mmCIF file of C-alpha atoms in Angstrom:
data_model
loop_
_atom_site.group_PDB
_atom_site.id
_atom_site.type_symbol
_atom_site.label_atom_id
_atom_site.label_comp_id
_atom_site.label_asym_id
_atom_site.label_seq_id
_atom_site.Cartn_x
_atom_site.Cartn_y
_atom_site.Cartn_z
ATOM 1 C CA MET A 1 9.247 7.575 -2.854
ATOM 2 C CA VAL A 2 9.413 5.929 0.546
ATOM 3 C CA LEU A 3 10.903 2.465 0.988
ATOM 4 C CA CYS A 4 9.986 0.123 3.832
ATOM 5 C CA PHE A 5 12.508 -1.968 5.752
ATOM 6 C CA CYS A 6 12.030 -4.803 3.186
ATOM 7 C CA GLY A 7 13.183 -2.511 0.377
ATOM 8 C CA ARG A 8 9.728 -2.352 -1.235
ATOM 9 C CA VAL A 9 7.979 0.912 -2.108
ATOM 10 C CA ALA A 10 5.727 1.717 0.849
ATOM 11 C CA ILE A 11 2.021 2.292 0.241
ATOM 12 C CA VAL A 12 -0.243 4.868 1.853
ATOM 13 C CA ARG A 13 -2.906 3.548 4.207
ATOM 14 C CA THR A 14 -5.394 5.203 6.525
ATOM 15 C CA ALA A 15 -5.629 4.389 10.215
ATOM 16 C CA TRP A 16 -9.107 4.073 11.715
ATOM 17 C CA THR A 17 -8.097 3.398 15.292
ATOM 18 C CA SER A 18 -9.632 5.481 18.058
ATOM 19 C CA LEU A 19 -6.317 7.293 18.625
ATOM 20 C CA ASN A 20 -5.594 7.973 14.924
ATOM 21 C CA PRO A 21 -8.931 8.227 13.091
ATOM 22 C CA GLY A 22 -8.387 9.101 9.439
ATOM 23 C CA ARG A 23 -4.650 9.606 9.855
ATOM 24 C CA ARG A 24 -2.585 8.504 6.821
ATOM 25 C CA PHE A 25 0.667 6.569 7.040
ATOM 26 C CA HIS A 26 3.200 4.698 4.909
ATOM 27 C CA ALA A 27 3.263 0.927 5.395
ATOM 28 C CA CYS A 28 4.874 -2.147 3.876
ATOM 29 C CA PRO A 29 2.857 -3.231 0.797
ATOM 30 C CA LYS A 30 3.182 -6.950 1.575
ATOM 31 C CA GLN A 31 0.135 -8.254 3.435
ATOM 32 C CA GLY A 32 1.071 -9.957 6.694
ATOM 33 C CA SER A 33 4.635 -8.699 6.476
ATOM 34 C CA ARG A 34 6.665 -8.653 9.670
ATOM 35 C CA CYS A 35 8.673 -5.731 8.297
ATOM 36 C CA GLY A 36 7.077 -3.427 10.866
ATOM 37 C CA PHE A 37 7.574 -0.294 8.779
ATOM 38 C CA LEU A 38 5.302 2.586 9.723
ATOM 39 C CA GLY A 39 5.838 6.193 8.714
ATOM 40 C CA TRP A 40 3.198 8.773 9.548
ATOM 41 C CA ILE A 41 2.255 11.252 6.807
ATOM 42 C CA ASP A 42 -0.271 13.305 8.744
ATOM 43 C CA PRO A 43 0.603 15.066 11.989
ATOM 44 C CA PRO A 44 -0.886 13.718 15.229
ATOM 45 C CA MET A 45 -4.535 14.564 15.855
ATOM 46 C CA CYS A 46 -5.432 17.113 18.471
ATOM 47 C CA ALA A 47 -7.193 15.793 21.584
ATOM 48 C CA ARG A 48 -10.551 17.183 20.465
ATOM 49 C CA SER A 49 -10.348 15.402 17.093
ATOM 50 C CA VAL A 50 -9.475 12.118 18.770
ATOM 51 C CA GLU A 51 -12.553 12.590 20.964
ATOM 52 C CA VAL A 52 -15.019 13.730 18.272
ATOM 53 C CA ILE A 53 -14.158 11.755 15.106
ATOM 54 C CA PRO A 54 -14.842 8.225 16.464
ATOM 55 C CA GLY A 55 -18.278 9.379 17.641
ATOM 56 C CA LEU A 56 -19.021 10.850 14.221
ATOM 57 C CA LEU A 57 -17.937 7.615 12.538
ATOM 58 C CA ARG A 58 -20.190 5.586 14.856
ATOM 59 C CA ASN A 59 -23.118 7.891 13.995
ATOM 60 C CA ILE A 60 -22.456 7.507 10.271
ATOM 61 C CA ASN A 61 -22.319 3.709 10.607
ATOM 62 C CA ARG A 62 -25.531 3.684 12.653
ATOM 63 C CA HIS A 63 -27.330 5.826 10.057
ATOM 64 C CA GLU A 64 -26.062 3.692 7.174
ATOM 65 C CA ILE A 65 -27.412 0.565 8.890
ATOM 66 C CA ALA A 66 -30.754 2.269 9.570
ATOM 67 C CA ASN A 67 -30.935 3.432 5.945
ATOM 68 C CA SER A 68 -30.171 -0.075 4.711
ATOM 69 C CA ASN A 69 -32.923 -1.489 6.924
ATOM 70 C CA LEU A 70 -35.406 1.112 5.643
ATOM 71 C CA MET A 71 -34.508 0.320 2.034
ATOM 72 C CA GLU A 72 -35.097 -3.389 2.665
ATOM 73 C CA GLU A 73 -38.435 -2.577 4.309
ATOM 74 C CA ALA A 74 -39.450 -0.338 1.382
ATOM 75 C CA THR A 75 -38.552 -3.079 -1.106
ATOM 76 C CA LYS A 76 -40.638 -5.571 0.856
ATOM 77 C CA TRP A 77 -43.675 -3.238 0.918
ATOM 78 C CA LYS A 78 -43.281 -2.463 -2.779
ATOM 79 C CA LYS A 79 -43.410 -6.211 -3.501
ATOM 80 C CA TYR A 80 -46.540 -6.582 -1.324
ATOM 81 C CA PHE A 81 -48.178 -3.677 -3.158
ATOM 82 C CA ILE A 82 -47.437 -5.129 -6.599
ATOM 83 C CA ASP A 83 -48.558 -8.617 -5.507
ATOM 84 C CA SER A 84 -51.840 -7.229 -4.145
ATOM 85 C CA TRP A 85 -52.596 -5.475 -7.443
ATOM 86 C CA VAL A 86 -51.783 -8.606 -9.434
ATOM 87 C CA LEU A 87 -54.084 -10.602 -7.165
ATOM 88 C CA PHE A 88 -56.790 -7.934 -7.507
ATOM 89 C CA LEU A 89 -56.539 -8.075 -11.328
ATOM 90 C CA VAL A 90 -56.669 -11.875 -11.366
ATOM 91 C CA VAL A 91 -59.783 -11.916 -9.156
ATOM 92 C CA TRP A 92 -61.395 -9.150 -11.208
ATOM 93 C CA LEU A 93 -60.681 -10.956 -14.509
ATOM 94 C CA VAL A 94 -61.954 -14.296 -13.163
ATOM 95 C CA SER A 95 -65.170 -12.756 -11.802
ATOM 96 C CA SER A 96 -65.909 -10.825 -15.038
#
């Protein structure tokens, strides 16, 4: 158990900065605390990891956004398809 400078039990967080992507650390559990406690759990990243991981994260985010946009587009077209068949059936029933 790790205690912060406030005397509280420190929690584990993950850094997503460009210098420490995915690196875990202990921090004060109180939000907005000025305690300033920081204790690294993971060792420092090698230079190659610091260079590669942010690019991979950007690619993942870009693909997730593109996927979300495609899903919205597919939902829209599915609605158009269903609406067109409903309209077709209404016209067919009225003209019969």
